[in-house]
PDB file of C-alpha atoms in Angstrom:
ATOM      1  CA  LEU A 797       7.968   0.624  15.549  1.00 56.00           C
ATOM      2  CA  ASN A 798      10.361   0.923  18.484  1.00 62.00           C
ATOM      3  CA  GLU A 799      10.184  -2.834  19.116  1.00 61.00           C
ATOM      4  CA  LEU A 800      10.746  -3.555  15.429  1.00 58.00           C
ATOM      5  CA  MET A 801      13.763  -1.264  15.380  1.00 59.00           C
ATOM      6  CA  LYS A 802      15.383  -3.302  18.200  1.00 61.00           C
ATOM      7  CA  HIS A 803      15.208  -6.484  16.102  1.00 60.00           C
ATOM      8  CA  LEU A 804      15.911  -5.014  12.697  1.00 58.00           C
ATOM      9  CA  ASP A 805      19.112  -6.998  12.189  1.00 58.00           C
ATOM     10  CA  GLU A 806      17.060 -10.202  12.400  1.00 57.00           C
ATOM     11  CA  VAL A 807      14.899  -9.144   9.455  1.00 53.00           C
ATOM     12  CA  VAL A 808      16.101 -10.600   6.181  1.00 53.00           C
ATOM     13  CA  ALA A 809      16.581  -7.776   3.681  1.00 58.00           C
ATOM     14  CA  GLY A 810      13.867  -7.672   1.060  1.00 61.00           C
ATOM     15  CA  SER A 811      11.578 -10.114   2.851  1.00 67.00           C
ATOM     16  CA  PHE A 812       9.639  -7.637   4.949  1.00 74.00           C
ATOM     17  CA  GLU A 813       7.354  -4.787   3.947  1.00 82.00           C
ATOM     18  CA  LEU A 814       5.933  -2.357   6.458  1.00 82.00           C
ATOM     19  CA  GLU A 815       2.633  -0.668   5.701  1.00 85.00           C
ATOM     20  CA  ILE A 816       2.157   2.662   7.394  1.00 83.00           C
ATOM     21  CA  THR A 817      -1.073   4.590   7.083  1.00 81.00           C
ATOM     22  CA  GLU A 818      -1.025   8.043   5.606  1.00 76.00           C
ATOM     23  CA  THR A 819      -2.493   9.453   8.820  1.00 77.00           C
ATOM     24  CA  THR A 820       0.281   7.910  10.932  1.00 79.00           C
ATOM     25  CA  ALA A 821       3.056   9.048   8.600  1.00 75.00           C
ATOM     26  CA  PHE A 822       1.776  12.609   8.387  1.00 74.00           C
ATOM     27  CA  HIS A 823       1.039  12.906  12.126  1.00 77.00           C
ATOM     28  CA  ASP A 824       4.728  13.397  12.960  1.00 80.00           C
ATOM     29  CA  VAL A 825       6.473  13.767   9.611  1.00 80.00           C
ATOM     30  CA  ASN A 826       9.961  14.324  11.006  1.00 84.00           C
ATOM     31  CA  ARG A 827       9.842  11.176  13.139  1.00 86.00           C
ATOM     32  CA  ALA A 828       8.279   9.153  10.321  1.00 84.00           C
ATOM     33  CA  ARG A 829      10.987  10.312   7.921  1.00 85.00           C
ATOM     34  CA  LYS A 830      13.761   9.223  10.304  1.00 87.00           C
ATOM     35  CA  VAL A 831      12.191   5.836  11.103  1.00 84.00           C
ATOM     36  CA  LEU A 832      11.439   5.067   7.455  1.00 85.00           C
ATOM     37  CA  GLU A 833      14.989   5.924   6.408  1.00 86.00           C
ATOM     38  CA  VAL A 834      16.395   3.510   9.004  1.00 83.00           C
ATOM     39  CA  LEU A 835      13.987   0.766   7.985  1.00 82.00           C
ATOM     40  CA  ARG A 836      14.787   1.154   4.297  1.00 83.00           C
ATOM     41  CA  SER A 837      18.538   1.165   5.018  1.00 83.00           C
ATOM     42  CA  HIS A 838      18.015  -2.330   6.474  1.00 78.00           C
ATOM     43  CA  GLY A 839      16.233  -3.586   3.351  1.00 82.00           C
ATOM     44  CA  VAL A 840      12.664  -3.151   4.598  1.00 84.00           C
ATOM     45  CA  THR A 841      10.314  -1.845   1.917  1.00 86.00           C
ATOM     46  CA  VAL A 842       7.640   0.637   2.972  1.00 87.00           C
ATOM     47  CA  ALA A 843       4.126   1.084   1.623  1.00 88.00           C
ATOM     48  CA  LEU A 844       2.051   4.178   2.356  1.00 83.00           C
ATOM     49  CA  ASP A 845      -1.403   2.729   3.026  1.00 84.00           C
ATOM     50  CA  ASP A 846      -4.817   4.422   2.715  1.00 76.00           C
ATOM     51  CA  PHE A 847      -3.350   7.097   0.474  1.00 77.00           C
ATOM     52  CA  GLY A 848      -5.771   9.909  -0.256  1.00 72.00           C
ATOM     53  CA  THR A 849      -7.857   9.525   2.893  1.00 72.00           C
ATOM     54  CA  GLY A 850      -5.900  11.756   5.272  1.00 66.00           C
ATOM     55  CA  TYR A 851      -4.090  15.047   5.106  1.00 63.00           C
ATOM     56  CA  SER A 852      -1.629  14.421   2.316  1.00 63.00           C
ATOM     57  CA  SER A 853       0.918  16.954   1.292  1.00 64.00           C
ATOM     58  CA  ILE A 854       2.575  16.275  -2.038  1.00 72.00           C
ATOM     59  CA  GLU A 855       5.748  17.929  -0.762  1.00 70.00           C
ATOM     60  CA  THR A 856       5.828  15.607   2.261  1.00 70.00           C
ATOM     61  CA  LEU A 857       5.034  12.555   0.145  1.00 74.00           C
ATOM     62  CA  ALA A 858       7.985  13.341  -2.112  1.00 75.00           C
ATOM     63  CA  ASP A 859      10.198  13.731   0.944  1.00 73.00           C
ATOM     64  CA  LEU A 860       9.160  10.502   2.712  1.00 78.00           C
ATOM     65  CA  SER A 861      11.180   7.387   2.068  1.00 79.00           C
ATOM     66  CA  VAL A 862       8.499   4.983   0.792  1.00 85.00           C
ATOM     67  CA  ASP A 863       8.449   2.387  -1.988  1.00 88.00           C
ATOM     68  CA  ARG A 864       4.724   1.988  -2.667  1.00 90.00           C
ATOM     69  CA  LEU A 865       1.539   4.014  -2.638  1.00 91.00           C
ATOM     70  CA  LYS A 866      -1.619   2.088  -1.825  1.00 91.00           C
ATOM     71  CA  VAL A 867      -4.792   3.557  -3.332  1.00 92.00           C
ATOM     72  CA  ASP A 868      -7.475   3.263  -0.673  1.00 91.00           C
ATOM     73  CA  LYS A 869     -10.288   0.861  -1.463  1.00 92.00           C
ATOM     74  CA  LYS A 870     -12.966   3.524  -0.924  1.00 92.00           C
ATOM     75  CA  PHE A 871     -11.845   5.161  -4.203  1.00 94.00           C
ATOM     76  CA  VAL A 872     -11.490   1.877  -6.086  1.00 96.00           C
ATOM     77  CA  LEU A 873     -14.901   0.580  -5.006  1.00 95.00           C
ATOM     78  CA  LYS A 874     -16.605   3.784  -6.178  1.00 95.00           C
ATOM     79  CA  MET A 875     -14.598   4.461  -9.331  1.00 95.00           C
ATOM     80  CA  PHE A 876     -17.426   3.332 -11.636  1.00 96.00           C
ATOM     81  CA  GLU A 877     -20.134   5.099  -9.620  1.00 94.00           C
ATOM     82  CA  ASP A 878     -18.614   8.558  -9.553  1.00 88.00           C
ATOM     83  CA  ASP A 879     -16.345  10.214 -12.096  1.00 93.00           C
ATOM     84  CA  LYS A 880     -14.535  12.079  -9.304  1.00 95.00           C
ATOM     85  CA  ASN A 881     -13.425   8.786  -7.734  1.00 94.00           C
ATOM     86  CA  MET A 882     -12.168   7.555 -11.107  1.00 96.00           C
ATOM     87  CA  LYS A 883     -10.185  10.775 -11.494  1.00 96.00           C
ATOM     88  CA  ILE A 884      -8.728  10.380  -8.007  1.00 93.00           C
ATOM     89  CA  VAL A 885      -7.621   6.815  -8.780  1.00 95.00           C
ATOM     90  CA  LYS A 886      -6.041   7.905 -12.079  1.00 96.00           C
ATOM     91  CA  THR A 887      -4.283  10.828 -10.390  1.00 94.00           C
ATOM     92  CA  ILE A 888      -2.844   8.724  -7.563  1.00 92.00           C
ATOM     93  CA  ILE A 889      -1.518   6.179 -10.068  1.00 96.00           C
ATOM     94  CA  GLN A 890       0.037   8.924 -12.195  1.00 95.00           C
ATOM     95  CA  MET A 891       1.523  10.641  -9.143  1.00 91.00           C
ATOM     96  CA  GLY A 892       3.051   7.377  -7.973  1.00 92.00           C
ATOM     97  CA  LYS A 893       4.629   6.849 -11.390  1.00 93.00           C
ATOM     98  CA  VAL A 894       6.056  10.380 -11.467  1.00 91.00           C
ATOM     99  CA  LEU A 895       7.585   9.812  -8.009  1.00 89.00           C
ATOM    100  CA  ASP A 896       8.990   6.391  -9.059  1.00 92.00           C
ATOM    101  CA  LEU A 897       6.771   4.548  -6.594  1.00 92.00           C
ATOM    102  CA  ALA A 898       4.991   1.271  -7.189  1.00 95.00           C
ATOM    103  CA  VAL A 899       1.224   1.724  -6.944  1.00 96.00           C
ATOM    104  CA  VAL A 900      -1.097  -0.843  -5.346  1.00 96.00           C
ATOM    105  CA  ALA A 901      -4.891  -0.630  -5.645  1.00 96.00           C
ATOM    106  CA  GLU A 902      -6.863  -2.050  -2.733  1.00 94.00           C
ATOM    107  CA  GLY A 903     -10.464  -3.189  -2.917  1.00 94.00           C
ATOM    108  CA  VAL A 904     -10.371  -4.891  -6.317  1.00 96.00           C
ATOM    109  CA  GLU A 905     -13.598  -6.903  -6.286  1.00 96.00           C
ATOM    110  CA  THR A 906     -14.480  -7.395  -9.940  1.00 96.00           C
ATOM    111  CA  GLU A 907     -12.846  -8.236 -13.242  1.00 97.00           C
ATOM    112  CA  ASP A 908     -13.780  -4.746 -14.453  1.00 96.00           C
ATOM    113  CA  HIS A 909     -11.839  -3.207 -11.551  1.00 96.00           C
ATOM    114  CA  ALA A 910      -8.817  -5.354 -12.408  1.00 97.00           C
ATOM    115  CA  LYS A 911      -8.913  -4.559 -16.136  1.00 97.00           C
ATOM    116  CA  VAL A 912      -9.315  -0.801 -15.716  1.00 97.00           C
ATOM    117  CA  LEU A 913      -6.660  -0.517 -13.019  1.00 98.00           C
ATOM    118  CA  ALA A 914      -4.201  -2.544 -15.104  1.00 97.00           C
ATOM    119  CA  SER A 915      -4.929  -0.333 -18.127  1.00 97.00           C
ATOM    120  CA  LEU A 916      -4.201   2.732 -15.973  1.00 97.00           C
ATOM    121  CA  GLY A 917      -0.762   1.318 -15.149  1.00 96.00           C
ATOM    122  CA  CYS A 918      -1.413   0.197 -11.592  1.00 97.00           C
ATOM    123  CA  ASP A 919       1.458  -2.120 -10.605  1.00 97.00           C
ATOM    124  CA  GLU A 920      -0.310  -4.383  -8.121  1.00 95.00           C
ATOM    125  CA  LEU A 921      -3.922  -5.225  -7.361  1.00 96.00           C
ATOM    126  CA  GLN A 922      -5.332  -6.436  -4.051  1.00 94.00           C
ATOM    127  CA  GLY A 923      -8.801  -7.557  -3.186  1.00 94.00           C
ATOM    128  CA  PHE A 924     -11.502 -10.185  -2.953  1.00 93.00           C
ATOM    129  CA  TYR A 925     -11.558 -10.616  -6.737  1.00 93.00           C
ATOM    130  CA  PHE A 926      -8.343 -12.604  -6.354  1.00 90.00           C
ATOM    131  CA  TYR A 927      -9.004 -14.333  -3.030  1.00 85.00           C
ATOM    132  CA  ARG A 928     -11.012 -13.751   0.106  1.00 83.00           C
ATOM    133  CA  ALA A 929      -9.213 -13.161   3.382  1.00 81.00           C
ATOM    134  CA  VAL A 930      -8.484 -16.350   5.299  1.00 80.00           C
ATOM    135  CA  PRO A 931      -8.322 -16.827   9.076  1.00 81.00           C
ATOM    136  CA  ALA A 932      -4.812 -17.138  10.509  1.00 75.00           C
ATOM    137  CA  ASP A 933      -5.235 -20.841  11.332  1.00 78.00           C
ATOM    138  CA  GLU A 934      -6.064 -21.590   7.666  1.00 80.00           C
ATOM    139  CA  PHE A 935      -3.234 -19.500   6.250  1.00 75.00           C
ATOM    140  CA  VAL A 936      -0.493 -22.139   6.565  1.00 77.00           C
ATOM    141  CA  SER A 937      -2.337 -24.721   4.469  1.00 80.00           C
ATOM    142  CA  PHE A 938      -3.357 -21.998   1.998  1.00 77.00           C
ATOM    143  CA  TYR A 939       0.275 -20.877   1.688  1.00 73.00           C
ATOM    144  CA  LYS A 940       1.584 -24.443   1.243  1.00 77.00           C
ATOM    145  CA  SER A 941      -0.914 -25.111  -1.530  1.00 79.00           C
ATOM    146  CA  PHE A 942       0.511 -22.224  -3.595  1.00 70.00           C
ATOM    147  CA  ARG A 943       4.240 -22.745  -2.963  1.00 59.00           C
ATOM    148  CA  LEU A 944       6.221 -23.964  -5.916  1.00 46.00           C
TER     149      LEU A 944
END
């Protein structure tokens, strides 16, 4: 983050999103709060990744300057196997909405995942159902094929 902060003026506002894991953000909350505020003041959006897998405090979440909550894939992948995981997914989505955060579900691998998550109000879906990860050297041609 220190290196990024040095070059922040070079980042075009709104074109860069930083994902920070819950564990990292909650490790040193005061430092994370300060860094995230600076980043957001420069137009960088911030996503809290792996939400629900660490030591979350709702009070701290409400106090951190983030734009998105990312529901960890371990909950999404098991949401049809275990009612508790489904409840966790629903709760994270609802909490994100109450806090005016966009909610992203990771690990969407089936049409059923996509349909249920959309019906629960999840804003964005990520996972192999939409497209498999591509190696870096293939990304440029992949990107060009989808540009309008």
